[in-house]
Amino acid sequence: MKPYVDKSLVESHSHITSNIEGHAQKGFYPAKGKYSTGDTRESIYRNSRVTWVGDTLATVDVGFDYSKSVVPLFLMYGTPRMRPVLELYNDFFSAKARKEIREIQRKNLEKVWEE
């Protein structure tokens, strides 16, 4: 099952990352990105390396690396003076995003069962 899990996590990572990159543009930011420095785009996890802990737990880093920049937190959740960028928030937490990830993983599992 490890190859299935690896493939599913890598495909899930690439799907979410492509959505994030599409919404991490100045047009979606407050003030149309007038104050943007590019930190948000630079902090996206682009490496889809799967990490295994034992034989039962596999992880892949998805989203933003907050050690590089915390700006994405403010963009996703907003501040008292700034509305959140809902597109970024929805890329992670919406029902649609969860459904798409479930579908990617289901298709990979079906391929394994066919083999």
C-alpha positions as YAML, in Angstrom:
chain: A
units: angstrom
residues:
- id: 1
  name: MET
  ca: [0.00, 0.00, 0.00]
- id: 2
  name: LYS
  ca: [2.96, 2.38, 0.36]
- id: 3
  name: PRO
  ca: [3.14, 3.19, -3.37]
- id: 4
  name: TYR
  ca: [-0.59, 4.00, -3.35]
- id: 5
  name: VAL
  ca: [-0.22, 6.26, -0.34]
- id: 6
  name: ASP
  ca: [2.85, 7.98, -1.78]
- id: 7
  name: LYS
  ca: [1.16, 8.61, -5.12]
- id: 8
  name: SER
  ca: [-2.04, 9.83, -3.47]
- id: 9
  name: LEU
  ca: [-0.23, 12.26, -1.20]
- id: 10
  name: VAL
  ca: [1.93, 13.63, -4.02]
- id: 11
  name: GLU
  ca: [-1.11, 14.15, -6.26]
- id: 12
  name: SER
  ca: [-3.03, 15.76, -3.38]
- id: 13
  name: HIS
  ca: [-0.09, 18.06, -2.71]
- id: 14
  name: SER
  ca: [0.19, 19.11, -6.35]
- id: 15
  name: HIS
  ca: [-3.57, 19.75, -6.58]
- id: 16
  name: ILE
  ca: [-3.66, 21.97, -3.50]
- id: 17
  name: THR
  ca: [-0.42, 23.74, -4.44]
- id: 18
  name: SER
  ca: [-1.72, 24.61, -7.89]
- id: 19
  name: ASN
  ca: [-4.89, 26.05, -6.31]
- id: 20
  name: ILE
  ca: [-2.84, 28.07, -3.82]
- id: 21
  name: GLU
  ca: [-0.54, 29.44, -6.52]
- id: 22
  name: GLY
  ca: [-3.58, 30.52, -8.50]
- id: 23
  name: HIS
  ca: [-4.96, 32.47, -5.53]
- id: 24
  name: ALA
  ca: [-1.66, 33.77, -4.14]
- id: 25
  name: GLN
  ca: [-1.58, 36.62, -6.62]
- id: 26
  name: LYS
  ca: [-1.86, 40.33, -6.10]
- id: 27
  name: GLY
  ca: [-5.34, 40.49, -7.59]
- id: 28
  name: PHE
  ca: [-6.73, 38.51, -4.66]
- id: 29
  name: TYR
  ca: [-4.85, 40.39, -1.95]
- id: 30
  name: PRO
  ca: [-6.22, 43.35, 0.00]
- id: 31
  name: ALA
  ca: [-5.60, 46.67, -1.78]
- id: 32
  name: LYS
  ca: [-4.96, 44.60, -4.93]
- id: 33
  name: GLY
  ca: [-1.53, 43.67, -3.62]
- id: 34
  name: LYS
  ca: [-0.27, 47.20, -3.22]
- id: 35
  name: TYR
  ca: [1.69, 46.20, -0.10]
- id: 36
  name: SER
  ca: [2.69, 42.72, -1.25]
- id: 37
  name: THR
  ca: [6.37, 41.80, -1.04]
- id: 38
  name: GLY
  ca: [6.11, 38.30, -2.51]
- id: 39
  name: ASP
  ca: [6.62, 36.55, 0.83]
- id: 40
  name: THR
  ca: [3.41, 34.57, 0.48]
- id: 41
  name: ARG
  ca: [4.32, 32.99, -2.86]
- id: 42
  name: GLU
  ca: [7.86, 32.27, -1.63]
- id: 43
  name: SER
  ca: [6.58, 30.45, 1.46]
- id: 44
  name: ILE
  ca: [4.48, 27.88, -0.44]
- id: 45
  name: TYR
  ca: [5.65, 24.30, 0.09]
- id: 46
  name: ARG
  ca: [6.63, 23.13, -3.38]
- id: 47
  name: ASN
  ca: [8.48, 19.97, -2.35]
- id: 48
  name: SER
  ca: [6.08, 17.03, -2.38]
- id: 49
  name: ARG
  ca: [8.36, 14.68, -0.45]
- id: 50
  name: VAL
  ca: [6.39, 12.07, 1.50]
- id: 51
  name: THR
  ca: [7.70, 11.35, 5.00]
- id: 52
  name: TRP
  ca: [6.94, 8.01, 6.62]
- id: 53
  name: VAL
  ca: [6.88, 7.42, 10.38]
- id: 54
  name: GLY
  ca: [7.00, 3.68, 10.81]
- id: 55
  name: ASP
  ca: [4.65, 1.75, 8.54]
- id: 56
  name: THR
  ca: [1.39, 3.45, 9.40]
- id: 57
  name: LEU
  ca: [1.83, 7.22, 9.17]
- id: 58
  name: ALA
  ca: [2.71, 9.17, 6.05]
- id: 59
  name: THR
  ca: [2.78, 12.95, 5.75]
- id: 60
  name: VAL
  ca: [3.49, 15.56, 3.12]
- id: 61
  name: ASP
  ca: [3.88, 19.28, 3.79]
- id: 62
  name: VAL
  ca: [1.09, 21.26, 2.12]
- id: 63
  name: GLY
  ca: [0.40, 24.95, 2.20]
- id: 64
  name: PHE
  ca: [2.71, 27.57, 3.59]
- id: 65
  name: ASP
  ca: [5.99, 27.40, 5.49]
- id: 66
  name: TYR
  ca: [5.37, 29.77, 8.40]
- id: 67
  name: SER
  ca: [9.05, 29.82, 9.31]
- id: 68
  name: LYS
  ca: [9.59, 31.83, 6.11]
- id: 69
  name: SER
  ca: [6.60, 34.13, 6.46]
- id: 70
  name: VAL
  ca: [3.51, 34.47, 8.63]
- id: 71
  name: VAL
  ca: [1.78, 36.74, 6.12]
- id: 72
  name: PRO
  ca: [-0.35, 33.85, 4.74]
- id: 73
  name: LEU
  ca: [-1.96, 33.47, 8.18]
- id: 74
  name: PHE
  ca: [-3.12, 37.07, 8.10]
- id: 75
  name: LEU
  ca: [-4.29, 36.70, 4.53]
- id: 76
  name: MET
  ca: [-6.29, 33.54, 5.21]
- id: 77
  name: TYR
  ca: [-7.88, 34.63, 8.50]
- id: 78
  name: GLY
  ca: [-7.89, 38.40, 8.16]
- id: 79
  name: THR
  ca: [-7.25, 41.02, 10.80]
- id: 80
  name: PRO
  ca: [-9.53, 43.53, 12.51]
- id: 81
  name: ARG
  ca: [-8.81, 45.96, 9.66]
- id: 82
  name: MET
  ca: [-8.43, 43.53, 6.77]
- id: 83
  name: ARG
  ca: [-10.89, 41.07, 5.33]
- id: 84
  name: PRO
  ca: [-9.58, 37.54, 4.77]
- id: 85
  name: VAL
  ca: [-8.73, 36.25, 1.32]
- id: 86
  name: LEU
  ca: [-11.43, 33.59, 1.26]
- id: 87
  name: GLU
  ca: [-10.03, 31.93, -1.86]
- id: 88
  name: LEU
  ca: [-6.84, 31.02, 0.02]
- id: 89
  name: TYR
  ca: [-8.77, 29.83, 3.04]
- id: 90
  name: ASN
  ca: [-11.09, 27.73, 0.87]
- id: 91
  name: ASP
  ca: [-8.15, 26.08, -0.90]
- id: 92
  name: PHE
  ca: [-7.52, 24.25, 2.37]
- id: 93
  name: PHE
  ca: [-10.69, 24.07, 4.40]
- id: 94
  name: SER
  ca: [-13.69, 24.11, 2.08]
- id: 95
  name: ALA
  ca: [-15.92, 21.11, 1.54]
- id: 96
  name: LYS
  ca: [-15.06, 21.31, -2.15]
- id: 97
  name: ALA
  ca: [-11.32, 20.98, -1.44]
- id: 98
  name: ARG
  ca: [-11.87, 18.01, 0.86]
- id: 99
  name: LYS
  ca: [-14.09, 16.37, -1.76]
- id: 100
  name: GLU
  ca: [-11.49, 16.85, -4.50]
- id: 101
  name: ILE
  ca: [-8.75, 15.34, -2.34]
- id: 102
  name: ARG
  ca: [-10.97, 12.41, -1.42]
- id: 103
  name: GLU
  ca: [-11.66, 11.82, -5.12]
- id: 104
  name: ILE
  ca: [-7.94, 11.86, -6.00]
- id: 105
  name: GLN
  ca: [-7.21, 9.34, -3.27]
- id: 106
  name: ARG
  ca: [-10.20, 7.15, -4.21]
- id: 107
  name: LYS
  ca: [-9.05, 6.94, -7.84]
- id: 108
  name: ASN
  ca: [-5.57, 5.87, -6.78]
- id: 109
  name: LEU
  ca: [-6.98, 3.24, -4.46]
- id: 110
  name: GLU
  ca: [-9.16, 1.84, -7.24]
- id: 111
  name: LYS
  ca: [-6.07, 1.52, -9.47]
- id: 112
  name: VAL
  ca: [-4.34, -0.49, -6.76]
- id: 113
  name: TRP
  ca: [-7.36, -2.80, -6.39]
- id: 114
  name: GLU
  ca: [-7.49, -3.37, -10.15]
- id: 115
  name: GLU
  ca: [-3.85, -4.44, -10.16]
...
